[in-house]
mmCIF file of C-alpha atoms in Angstrom:
data_model
loop_
_atom_site.group_PDB
_atom_site.id
_atom_site.type_symbol
_atom_site.label_atom_id
_atom_site.label_comp_id
_atom_site.label_asym_id
_atom_site.label_seq_id
_atom_site.Cartn_x
_atom_site.Cartn_y
_atom_site.Cartn_z
ATOM 1 C CA MET A 1 9.129 -1.728 -3.402
ATOM 2 C CA ARG A 2 10.240 -2.369 0.151
ATOM 3 C CA LEU A 3 7.370 -0.853 2.097
ATOM 4 C CA PHE A 4 8.813 -2.780 4.964
ATOM 5 C CA SER A 5 11.541 -5.291 4.315
ATOM 6 C CA LEU A 6 11.480 -6.985 7.720
ATOM 7 C CA PRO A 7 15.198 -7.838 7.690
ATOM 8 C CA VAL A 8 15.316 -8.289 11.426
ATOM 9 C CA LEU A 9 12.761 -11.071 11.216
ATOM 10 C CA MET A 10 15.530 -13.328 9.929
ATOM 11 C CA LEU A 11 16.642 -13.504 13.562
ATOM 12 C CA LEU A 12 13.346 -14.775 14.869
ATOM 13 C CA SER A 13 13.693 -17.641 17.285
ATOM 14 C CA ALA A 14 11.228 -16.551 19.936
ATOM 15 C CA CYS A 15 8.890 -13.966 18.500
ATOM 16 C CA THR A 16 5.744 -12.355 19.763
ATOM 17 C CA ALA A 17 3.503 -9.932 17.903
ATOM 18 C CA SER A 18 1.836 -7.564 20.348
ATOM 19 C CA ARG A 19 -1.690 -6.171 20.137
ATOM 20 C CA VAL A 20 -2.961 -2.691 20.923
ATOM 21 C CA ALA A 21 -6.362 -2.450 22.567
ATOM 22 C CA VAL A 22 -8.343 0.469 21.143
ATOM 23 C CA PRO A 23 -11.651 1.223 22.896
ATOM 24 C CA PRO A 24 -14.754 2.130 20.855
ATOM 25 C CA PRO A 25 -14.896 5.834 20.023
ATOM 26 C CA THR A 26 -17.140 8.169 21.950
ATOM 27 C CA GLY A 27 -18.147 11.732 21.237
ATOM 28 C CA GLU A 28 -18.817 13.515 17.971
ATOM 29 C CA GLU A 29 -15.247 13.523 16.600
ATOM 30 C CA VAL A 30 -13.448 10.424 15.340
ATOM 31 C CA THR A 31 -10.026 9.793 13.812
ATOM 32 C CA VAL A 32 -9.775 6.861 11.409
ATOM 33 C CA PHE A 33 -6.382 5.260 10.731
ATOM 34 C CA ILE A 34 -5.784 3.324 7.484
ATOM 35 C CA HIS A 35 -2.613 1.231 7.189
ATOM 36 C CA GLY A 36 -0.608 0.522 4.046
ATOM 37 C CA TYR A 37 0.396 -2.363 1.779
ATOM 38 C CA ARG A 38 1.290 -5.488 3.763
ATOM 39 C CA GLY A 39 0.165 -3.590 6.838
ATOM 40 C CA SER A 40 -2.303 -6.016 8.425
ATOM 41 C CA PHE A 41 -2.024 -9.565 9.645
ATOM 42 C CA LEU A 42 -3.823 -12.117 7.450
ATOM 43 C CA THR A 43 -5.493 -15.108 9.083
ATOM 44 C CA SER A 44 -7.380 -18.083 7.695
ATOM 45 C CA THR A 45 -11.158 -17.865 7.824
ATOM 46 C CA ASP A 46 -11.622 -21.424 9.078
ATOM 47 C CA ALA A 47 -11.883 -22.575 12.691
ATOM 48 C CA GLU A 48 -8.106 -22.950 13.052
ATOM 49 C CA ARG A 49 -7.477 -19.219 12.417
ATOM 50 C CA GLU A 50 -4.003 -19.929 11.063
ATOM 51 C CA ARG A 51 -1.762 -16.890 10.752
ATOM 52 C CA ALA A 52 -0.584 -16.556 7.142
ATOM 53 C CA TRP A 53 0.942 -13.072 7.334
ATOM 54 C CA VAL A 54 3.193 -12.924 9.271
ATOM 55 C CA SER A 55 3.961 -16.077 11.301
ATOM 56 C CA VAL A 56 7.196 -17.135 12.973
ATOM 57 C CA GLY A 57 7.426 -20.457 11.186
ATOM 58 C CA ASP A 58 6.890 -18.982 7.743
ATOM 59 C CA VAL A 59 9.552 -16.334 8.289
ATOM 60 C CA LEU A 60 12.141 -18.790 9.556
ATOM 61 C CA SER A 61 11.739 -21.194 6.627
ATOM 62 C CA ARG A 62 12.156 -20.672 2.903
ATOM 63 C CA GLY A 63 8.487 -21.558 2.695
ATOM 64 C CA GLU A 64 6.228 -23.435 0.310
ATOM 65 C CA ARG A 65 2.844 -21.721 0.417
ATOM 66 C CA SER A 66 2.216 -18.307 -1.092
ATOM 67 C CA LEU A 67 -0.399 -15.641 -0.405
ATOM 68 C CA ALA A 68 -1.624 -15.832 -4.011
ATOM 69 C CA LEU A 69 -5.293 -15.197 -4.714
ATOM 70 C CA PRO A 70 -7.105 -17.615 -7.049
ATOM 71 C CA PHE A 71 -7.954 -16.872 -10.677
ATOM 72 C CA PRO A 72 -9.444 -19.001 -13.511
ATOM 73 C CA GLY A 73 -6.912 -21.312 -15.098
ATOM 74 C CA GLN A 74 -4.310 -20.815 -12.371
ATOM 75 C CA ARG A 75 -1.753 -23.595 -12.224
ATOM 76 C CA PRO A 76 -1.723 -25.712 -9.042
ATOM 77 C CA ALA A 77 0.807 -24.576 -6.438
ATOM 78 C CA PRO A 78 1.012 -24.553 -2.634
ATOM 79 C CA ARG A 79 -0.912 -21.572 -1.324
ATOM 80 C CA PHE A 80 -3.093 -20.534 1.581
ATOM 81 C CA GLY A 81 -6.851 -20.740 1.350
ATOM 82 C CA ALA A 82 -9.305 -17.976 2.147
ATOM 83 C CA LEU A 83 -7.776 -15.273 4.343
ATOM 84 C CA GLU A 84 -9.040 -12.158 6.089
ATOM 85 C CA SER A 85 -7.385 -9.208 7.782
ATOM 86 C CA ASP A 86 -6.726 -9.505 11.497
ATOM 87 C CA GLY A 87 -5.617 -6.082 12.662
ATOM 88 C CA PRO A 88 -2.605 -3.931 11.776
ATOM 89 C CA VAL A 89 0.875 -5.398 11.976
ATOM 90 C CA THR A 90 2.191 -4.113 15.296
ATOM 91 C CA ARG A 91 5.595 -4.903 16.798
ATOM 92 C CA PHE A 92 7.661 -8.070 16.538
ATOM 93 C CA THR A 93 9.861 -8.890 19.513
ATOM 94 C CA VAL A 94 12.867 -11.141 18.991
ATOM 95 C CA LEU A 95 13.616 -11.851 22.619
ATOM 96 C CA PRO A 96 13.403 -8.597 24.597
ATOM 97 C CA TRP A 97 17.179 -8.201 24.802
ATOM 98 C CA VAL A 98 17.843 -8.935 21.128
ATOM 99 C CA ALA A 99 15.670 -6.839 18.807
ATOM 100 C CA LYS A 100 12.267 -5.260 18.247
ATOM 101 C CA TYR A 101 10.767 -4.191 14.950
ATOM 102 C CA ASP A 102 7.952 -1.666 15.259
ATOM 103 C CA VAL A 103 5.548 -1.336 12.358
ATOM 104 C CA TYR A 104 2.332 0.269 13.647
ATOM 105 C CA LYS A 105 2.299 -0.449 17.381
ATOM 106 C CA GLY A 106 3.792 2.903 18.358
ATOM 107 C CA PHE A 107 1.381 4.854 16.186
ATOM 108 C CA LEU A 108 -1.637 2.882 17.388
ATOM 109 C CA GLU A 109 -0.718 3.694 20.983
ATOM 110 C CA PHE A 110 -0.164 7.336 20.068
ATOM 111 C CA GLY A 111 -3.501 7.544 18.250
ATOM 112 C CA ARG A 112 -5.390 5.873 21.064
ATOM 113 C CA ASP A 113 -3.903 8.241 23.649
ATOM 114 C CA HIS A 114 -3.751 11.539 21.737
ATOM 115 C CA LEU A 115 -6.159 11.613 18.790
ATOM 116 C CA PRO A 116 -9.918 12.149 19.237
ATOM 117 C CA GLY A 117 -12.106 9.049 18.881
ATOM 118 C CA PHE A 118 -9.374 6.830 17.420
ATOM 119 C CA VAL A 119 -10.647 4.067 15.092
ATOM 120 C CA VAL A 120 -8.649 1.521 13.074
ATOM 121 C CA PHE A 121 -9.694 0.426 9.598
ATOM 122 C CA ASP A 122 -7.881 -2.729 8.531
ATOM 123 C CA TYR A 123 -8.296 -4.646 5.295
ATOM 124 C CA ASP A 124 -6.918 -7.396 3.083
ATOM 125 C CA TRP A 125 -4.139 -5.461 1.352
ATOM 126 C CA ARG A 126 -4.008 -7.846 -1.615
ATOM 127 C CA GLN A 127 -7.384 -6.755 -2.981
ATOM 128 C CA ASP A 128 -8.361 -4.034 -5.472
ATOM 129 C CA ASN A 129 -8.040 -0.695 -3.698
ATOM 130 C CA ARG A 130 -11.255 0.547 -5.308
ATOM 131 C CA GLU A 131 -13.269 -2.139 -3.528
ATOM 132 C CA THR A 132 -11.448 -1.504 -0.255
ATOM 133 C CA ALA A 133 -12.283 2.205 -0.634
ATOM 134 C CA LYS A 134 -15.990 1.341 -0.701
ATOM 135 C CA ARG A 135 -15.553 -0.549 2.564
ATOM 136 C CA LEU A 136 -13.813 2.454 4.086
ATOM 137 C CA CYS A 137 -16.656 4.725 2.989
ATOM 138 C CA ALA A 138 -19.157 2.298 4.510
ATOM 139 C CA LEU A 139 -17.297 2.633 7.826
ATOM 140 C CA LEU A 140 -17.387 6.444 7.613
ATOM 141 C CA ASP A 141 -21.119 6.331 6.894
ATOM 142 C CA SER A 142 -21.744 3.984 9.811
ATOM 143 C CA LEU A 143 -19.795 6.247 12.173
ATOM 144 C CA ALA A 144 -21.956 9.165 11.047
ATOM 145 C CA GLU A 145 -25.216 7.223 11.329
ATOM 146 C CA ALA A 146 -24.364 6.109 14.859
ATOM 147 C CA ARG A 147 -24.109 9.784 15.829
ATOM 148 C CA GLY A 148 -27.197 11.002 14.037
ATOM 149 C CA GLY A 149 -25.100 12.591 11.297
ATOM 150 C CA LYS A 150 -23.397 14.890 13.797
ATOM 151 C CA VAL A 151 -19.794 13.773 13.476
ATOM 152 C CA LYS A 152 -16.462 15.270 12.486
ATOM 153 C CA VAL A 153 -14.116 12.758 10.884
ATOM 154 C CA ASN A 154 -10.330 12.974 10.729
ATOM 155 C CA ILE A 155 -8.394 10.489 8.607
ATOM 156 C CA VAL A 156 -4.756 9.447 8.948
ATOM 157 C CA ALA A 157 -3.640 7.227 6.063
ATOM 158 C CA HIS A 158 -0.234 5.612 5.614
ATOM 159 C CA SER A 159 1.234 4.582 2.265
ATOM 160 C CA MET A 160 -1.261 2.691 0.082
ATOM 161 C CA GLY A 161 -3.902 3.575 2.651
ATOM 162 C CA GLY A 162 -3.763 7.083 1.206
ATOM 163 C CA LEU A 163 -4.807 5.819 -2.243
ATOM 164 C CA ILE A 164 -7.754 4.027 -0.657
ATOM 165 C CA THR A 165 -8.659 7.161 1.270
ATOM 166 C CA LEU A 166 -8.588 9.463 -1.749
ATOM 167 C CA GLN A 167 -10.661 7.013 -3.796
ATOM 168 C CA CYS A 168 -13.242 6.854 -1.008
ATOM 169 C CA LEU A 169 -13.391 10.620 -0.509
ATOM 170 C CA ARG A 170 -13.735 11.353 -4.220
ATOM 171 C CA TYR A 171 -16.422 8.822 -5.074
ATOM 172 C CA GLY A 172 -17.979 7.443 -1.893
ATOM 173 C CA GLN A 173 -19.499 4.006 -2.291
ATOM 174 C CA GLY A 174 -20.642 4.766 -5.826
ATOM 175 C CA ASP A 175 -19.290 4.428 -9.339
ATOM 176 C CA ASP A 176 -15.905 6.032 -10.055
ATOM 177 C CA THR A 177 -16.351 6.443 -13.806
ATOM 178 C CA GLY A 178 -17.647 10.023 -13.668
ATOM 179 C CA GLU A 179 -16.296 13.224 -12.225
ATOM 180 C CA PRO A 180 -15.367 13.201 -8.522
ATOM 181 C CA THR A 181 -18.157 14.460 -6.280
ATOM 182 C CA TRP A 182 -16.421 14.227 -2.870
ATOM 183 C CA ALA A 183 -19.305 11.937 -1.952
ATOM 184 C CA GLY A 184 -17.239 10.220 0.735
ATOM 185 C CA ALA A 185 -16.133 13.457 2.379
ATOM 186 C CA ARG A 186 -19.451 14.686 3.747
ATOM 187 C CA HIS A 187 -18.314 14.474 7.359
ATOM 188 C CA VAL A 188 -14.553 14.729 6.889
ATOM 189 C CA LYS A 189 -12.733 17.586 8.590
ATOM 190 C CA ARG A 190 -9.018 16.879 8.106
ATOM 191 C CA VAL A 191 -6.922 14.285 6.265
ATOM 192 C CA VAL A 192 -3.280 13.322 6.783
ATOM 193 C CA PHE A 193 -1.407 11.384 4.103
ATOM 194 C CA LEU A 194 1.793 9.726 5.358
ATOM 195 C CA GLY A 195 4.177 8.571 2.625
ATOM 196 C CA THR A 196 1.445 7.944 0.051
ATOM 197 C CA PRO A 197 2.624 6.971 -3.477
ATOM 198 C CA PHE A 198 0.050 9.070 -5.342
ATOM 199 C CA ARG A 199 1.950 8.701 -8.618
ATOM 200 C CA GLY A 200 3.135 5.175 -7.941
ATOM 201 C CA ALA A 201 6.483 3.590 -7.216
ATOM 202 C CA PRO A 202 8.831 2.415 -10.004
ATOM 203 C CA GLY A 203 10.581 0.106 -7.551
ATOM 204 C CA MET A 204 7.545 -2.197 -7.593
ATOM 205 C CA PHE A 205 8.926 -3.678 -10.818
ATOM 206 C CA ASP A 206 11.701 -5.292 -8.789
ATOM 207 C CA ASP A 207 9.108 -7.036 -6.656
ATOM 208 C CA PHE A 208 7.146 -8.395 -9.614
ATOM 209 C CA THR A 209 10.269 -9.950 -11.082
ATOM 210 C CA LEU A 210 12.164 -10.992 -7.950
ATOM 211 C CA GLY A 211 9.399 -11.334 -5.384
ATOM 212 C CA THR A 212 9.666 -9.871 -1.904
ATOM 213 C CA PRO A 213 11.756 -11.936 0.537
ATOM 214 C CA VAL A 214 10.406 -11.989 4.085
ATOM 215 C CA GLY A 215 13.225 -13.162 6.315
ATOM 216 C CA ARG A 216 14.304 -16.458 4.753
ATOM 217 C CA ASN A 217 10.917 -16.927 3.124
ATOM 218 C CA HIS A 218 10.696 -16.476 -0.648
ATOM 219 C CA ALA A 219 7.305 -18.135 -1.152
ATOM 220 C CA LEU A 220 4.811 -15.872 0.646
ATOM 221 C CA LEU A 221 5.341 -12.917 -1.701
ATOM 222 C CA SER A 222 6.765 -14.694 -4.725
ATOM 223 C CA PRO A 223 6.275 -13.307 -8.248
ATOM 224 C CA ASP A 224 3.424 -15.823 -8.602
ATOM 225 C CA ALA A 225 1.720 -14.305 -5.558
ATOM 226 C CA LEU A 226 2.192 -10.656 -6.549
ATOM 227 C CA PHE A 227 0.781 -11.453 -9.992
ATOM 228 C CA THR A 228 -2.612 -12.028 -8.304
ATOM 229 C CA PHE A 229 -2.686 -8.842 -6.171
ATOM 230 C CA ALA A 230 -4.608 -5.994 -7.825
ATOM 231 C CA SER A 231 -3.171 -3.733 -5.115
ATOM 232 C CA ALA A 232 0.423 -4.499 -6.124
ATOM 233 C CA PHE A 233 -0.295 -3.507 -9.729
ATOM 234 C CA GLN A 234 -2.021 -0.369 -8.447
ATOM 235 C CA LEU A 235 1.208 0.666 -6.714
ATOM 236 C CA LEU A 236 2.963 0.891 -10.066
ATOM 237 C CA PRO A 237 3.380 4.420 -11.508
ATOM 238 C CA ALA A 238 0.291 6.012 -12.985
ATOM 239 C CA GLU A 239 2.102 6.654 -16.261
ATOM 240 C CA SER A 240 5.045 5.056 -18.108
ATOM 241 C CA ASP A 241 7.206 8.051 -17.240
ATOM 242 C CA PHE A 242 10.036 6.250 -15.493
ATOM 243 C CA PHE A 243 12.215 5.110 -18.391
ATOM 244 C CA VAL A 244 15.359 6.876 -19.602
ATOM 245 C CA ASP A 245 18.018 6.229 -22.209
ATOM 246 C CA ALA A 246 21.670 5.416 -21.479
ATOM 247 C CA SER A 247 22.418 9.105 -20.826
ATOM 248 C CA GLY A 248 19.478 9.538 -18.435
ATOM 249 C CA GLN A 249 17.133 11.378 -20.832
ATOM 250 C CA PRO A 250 13.417 10.442 -20.888
ATOM 251 C CA VAL A 251 12.387 7.875 -23.461
ATOM 252 C CA ALA A 252 8.968 6.633 -24.534
ATOM 253 C CA PHE A 253 8.189 3.075 -23.498
ATOM 254 C CA ASP A 254 4.786 1.594 -22.692
ATOM 255 C CA ALA A 255 5.251 -0.515 -19.576
ATOM 256 C CA TYR A 256 1.562 -1.362 -19.461
ATOM 257 C CA ALA A 257 1.181 -3.050 -22.820
ATOM 258 C CA PRO A 258 0.648 -6.760 -22.090
ATOM 259 C CA GLU A 259 3.251 -7.651 -24.714
ATOM 260 C CA ALA A 260 5.896 -5.763 -22.743
ATOM 261 C CA TRP A 261 5.369 -8.189 -19.849
ATOM 262 C CA VAL A 262 4.995 -11.356 -21.909
ATOM 263 C CA GLN A 263 7.803 -10.807 -24.412
ATOM 264 C CA GLY A 264 10.040 -9.134 -21.845
ATOM 265 C CA GLY A 265 9.717 -12.048 -19.439
ATOM 266 C CA TRP A 266 8.594 -9.790 -16.596
ATOM 267 C CA GLY A 267 7.174 -11.225 -13.406
ATOM 268 C CA VAL A 268 5.699 -14.705 -13.813
ATOM 269 C CA PHE A 269 6.528 -14.579 -17.516
ATOM 270 C CA GLN A 270 10.116 -15.396 -16.652
ATOM 271 C CA ASP A 271 8.655 -18.898 -16.982
ATOM 272 C CA ALA A 272 8.574 -19.420 -20.760
ATOM 273 C CA GLY A 273 5.795 -21.966 -20.318
ATOM 274 C CA LEU A 274 3.417 -19.265 -19.076
ATOM 275 C CA ARG A 275 3.944 -16.903 -21.987
ATOM 276 C CA ALA A 276 1.651 -18.932 -24.215
ATOM 277 C CA ASP A 277 -0.893 -19.723 -21.473
ATOM 278 C CA PRO A 278 -4.122 -17.794 -22.224
ATOM 279 C CA ALA A 279 -5.239 -17.903 -18.576
ATOM 280 C CA TYR A 280 -2.138 -15.996 -17.510
ATOM 281 C CA ARG A 281 -2.501 -13.515 -20.350
ATOM 282 C CA GLU A 282 -6.104 -12.873 -19.288
ATOM 283 C CA GLN A 283 -5.067 -12.466 -15.641
ATOM 284 C CA LEU A 284 -2.374 -9.978 -16.680
ATOM 285 C CA GLU A 285 -4.926 -7.965 -18.648
ATOM 286 C CA ARG A 286 -7.286 -7.918 -15.632
ATOM 287 C CA MET A 287 -4.528 -6.701 -13.339
ATOM 288 C CA LEU A 288 -3.308 -4.037 -15.767
ATOM 289 C CA GLU A 289 -6.863 -2.782 -16.151
ATOM 290 C CA ALA A 290 -7.221 -2.619 -12.346
ATOM 291 C CA ARG A 291 -4.054 -0.514 -12.286
ATOM 292 C CA ALA A 292 -5.287 1.751 -15.061
ATOM 293 C CA GLY A 293 -8.725 2.096 -13.468
ATOM 294 C CA LEU A 294 -7.370 3.380 -10.178
ATOM 295 C CA ALA A 295 -4.863 5.640 -11.942
ATOM 296 C CA ARG A 296 -7.704 7.231 -13.935
ATOM 297 C CA SER A 297 -9.930 7.776 -10.931
ATOM 298 C CA LEU A 298 -7.124 9.366 -8.884
ATOM 299 C CA SER A 299 -5.726 11.514 -11.695
ATOM 300 C CA GLU A 300 -5.442 15.310 -11.719
ATOM 301 C CA ARG A 301 -8.862 16.914 -12.069
ATOM 302 C CA GLU A 302 -10.298 20.378 -12.303
ATOM 303 C CA GLY A 303 -13.203 21.378 -10.157
ATOM 304 C CA PRO A 304 -14.033 22.574 -6.672
ATOM 305 C CA PRO A 305 -11.564 21.800 -3.893
ATOM 306 C CA PRO A 306 -12.544 19.230 -1.279
ATOM 307 C CA PRO A 307 -14.344 20.252 1.913
ATOM 308 C CA PHE A 308 -11.460 19.194 4.168
ATOM 309 C CA ARG A 309 -7.937 20.337 4.996
ATOM 310 C CA THR A 310 -5.007 18.134 4.003
ATOM 311 C CA LEU A 311 -1.522 17.478 5.360
ATOM 312 C CA ALA A 312 0.985 15.427 3.331
ATOM 313 C CA VAL A 313 4.009 13.995 5.142
ATOM 314 C CA VAL A 314 6.835 13.506 2.641
ATOM 315 C CA GLY A 315 10.031 11.552 3.311
ATOM 316 C CA VAL A 316 13.198 13.177 1.939
ATOM 317 C CA GLY A 317 16.111 11.441 3.640
ATOM 318 C CA GLN A 318 16.322 8.060 1.867
ATOM 319 C CA GLN A 319 17.290 6.910 -1.621
ATOM 320 C CA LEU A 320 15.234 4.735 -3.956
ATOM 321 C CA ILE A 321 14.593 3.949 -7.611
ATOM 322 C CA LYS A 322 13.422 6.835 -9.784
ATOM 323 C CA SER A 323 13.685 5.354 -13.281
ATOM 324 C CA PHE A 324 15.048 2.494 -15.370
ATOM 325 C CA ARG A 325 17.231 2.596 -18.469
ATOM 326 C CA VAL A 326 16.159 1.413 -21.898
ATOM 327 C CA ILE A 327 19.114 -0.018 -23.819
ATOM 328 C CA ASP A 328 18.734 -1.028 -27.481
ATOM 329 C CA GLY A 329 14.974 -0.688 -27.163
ATOM 330 C CA LYS A 330 14.717 -2.995 -24.136
ATOM 331 C CA PRO A 331 14.336 -1.942 -20.484
ATOM 332 C CA THR A 332 16.911 -3.121 -18.004
ATOM 333 C CA PHE A 333 16.341 -3.147 -14.261
ATOM 334 C CA GLU A 334 19.996 -3.620 -13.308
ATOM 335 C CA ASP A 335 21.272 -0.018 -13.290
ATOM 336 C CA PRO A 336 18.386 2.226 -12.165
ATOM 337 C CA ILE A 337 18.474 5.973 -11.582
ATOM 338 C CA ILE A 338 18.247 6.845 -7.878
ATOM 339 C CA ALA A 339 16.574 9.854 -6.236
ATOM 340 C CA ALA A 340 15.444 11.079 -2.822
ATOM 341 C CA GLY A 341 12.388 9.911 -0.948
ATOM 342 C CA ASP A 342 11.517 7.815 2.075
ATOM 343 C CA GLY A 343 13.113 4.601 0.808
ATOM 344 C CA SER A 344 9.850 3.421 -0.771
ATOM 345 C CA VAL A 345 8.101 6.527 -2.149
ATOM 346 C CA LEU A 346 9.851 9.274 -4.111
ATOM 347 C CA MET A 347 9.354 12.754 -2.696
ATOM 348 C CA THR A 348 8.230 13.880 -6.165
ATOM 349 C CA ARG A 349 5.440 11.283 -6.164
ATOM 350 C CA ALA A 350 4.148 11.804 -2.604
ATOM 351 C CA LEU A 351 1.826 14.792 -3.095
ATOM 352 C CA PRO A 352 -1.871 14.327 -3.914
ATOM 353 C CA PRO A 353 -3.363 15.429 -7.251
ATOM 354 C CA SER A 354 -5.319 18.626 -7.801
ATOM 355 C CA PRO A 355 -7.660 20.033 -6.784
ATOM 356 C CA LEU A 356 -6.302 19.132 -3.347
ATOM 357 C CA HIS A 357 -4.240 21.882 -1.747
ATOM 358 C CA VAL A 358 -1.998 20.555 0.980
ATOM 359 C CA ASP A 359 0.157 21.580 3.866
ATOM 360 C CA ARG A 360 3.470 19.764 3.436
ATOM 361 C CA LEU A 361 5.680 18.337 6.160
ATOM 362 C CA GLU A 362 9.076 16.889 5.260
ATOM 363 C CA THR A 363 10.762 14.242 7.376
ATOM 364 C CA LYS A 364 14.037 12.340 7.177
ATOM 365 C CA ALA A 365 12.374 9.292 8.697
ATOM 366 C CA ASP A 366 11.938 6.328 6.366
ATOM 367 C CA HIS A 367 8.684 4.967 5.023
ATOM 368 C CA VAL A 368 7.701 2.938 8.065
ATOM 369 C CA GLY A 369 9.698 4.970 10.574
ATOM 370 C CA MET A 370 7.675 8.117 9.878
ATOM 371 C CA VAL A 371 4.564 6.693 11.552
ATOM 372 C CA GLY A 372 6.554 6.149 14.743
ATOM 373 C CA ASP A 373 8.568 9.365 14.551
ATOM 374 C CA GLU A 374 7.759 11.625 17.525
ATOM 375 C CA GLU A 375 8.106 14.856 15.528
ATOM 376 C CA VAL A 376 5.757 13.558 12.845
ATOM 377 C CA GLN A 377 3.271 12.370 15.453
ATOM 378 C CA ALA A 378 3.329 15.751 17.189
ATOM 379 C CA ALA A 379 2.738 17.530 13.865
ATOM 380 C CA VAL A 380 -0.170 15.204 13.060
ATOM 381 C CA ALA A 381 -1.745 15.883 16.463
ATOM 382 C CA ARG A 382 -1.405 19.650 16.013
ATOM 383 C CA PHE A 383 -2.919 19.502 12.545
ATOM 384 C CA LEU A 384 -5.885 17.343 13.583
ATOM 385 C CA THR A 385 -6.727 19.127 16.807
ATOM 386 C CA GLY A 386 -6.082 22.719 15.665
ATOM 387 C CA ASP A 387 -8.794 25.173 14.746
#
């Protein structure tokens, strides 16, 4: 799932990553921005503050260390230690006259200058989205408390940030095992979802098996690393509804049975030595349960609509994987079915579940490009500042 592939970073020889200064919000209306998967810098928590995601040296080399999180029984391998988020990924400059790659810099500047009380929520995008949602709700509560409860909150969420936002709004900081109560939406006025994969992204299976190259680097986001990210599993489709037979007709196949991964040699289980390792089986079961848990809590529900208005920005101009074929009872990832979307999220999977009722805006911009697209930005501003 190429939420941003960073191909231009292969050219890096003199790179700078710019920052955007955002002053503290004032007034009784705030707009909170939540970035997506791989959308914040990650830096070591020690005194050296080493940049792990994304640094020039790591992108220029094939790399040795990965961003893998630890788990019991994990085999030794080069990896970074404890990391924390360090602000949204902004813009990389490869010599001013060569190339620039804008991730969130343009939108951060737009939000600061045009959206009321602009606030950035950044997070470690490797972690379980349910825990990150509690942190987001804590921020919303603190913004309200600082204003004596008299606050109107707007939210703009990109990509996986939309899953975090919906989880927060439905359940607040509490348990998500019951019916949604909109506990996190007490002060929320309007919400914008930009390219959010509400029903998941089949293309994530490519990443689990092949890893995600970053420039020349194949270590940072290797299959071993992705295997430890609850968030990556939570980007997989909510249901096993993305398999077809040779003629393109739907076929039943449970992609979330542990045996499908182990016996199929998916992800880290390409290594035959790991298929019999109980620690890796237990880690797989934990990650699949994290995926299932978020899918359950964000599923279609009956009940009262939320107390906020919603805009969903849906990309329609790019092609990406819709489904995989099952041949002789076994899935193959080599000849997928393609459909329209934003290059990372299918248009059919980019609308939130009921009981949300949304205004829909279509754009031909790609998954990352939509946040910097002037027409999208103007539509977001109109939606958030309108009556």
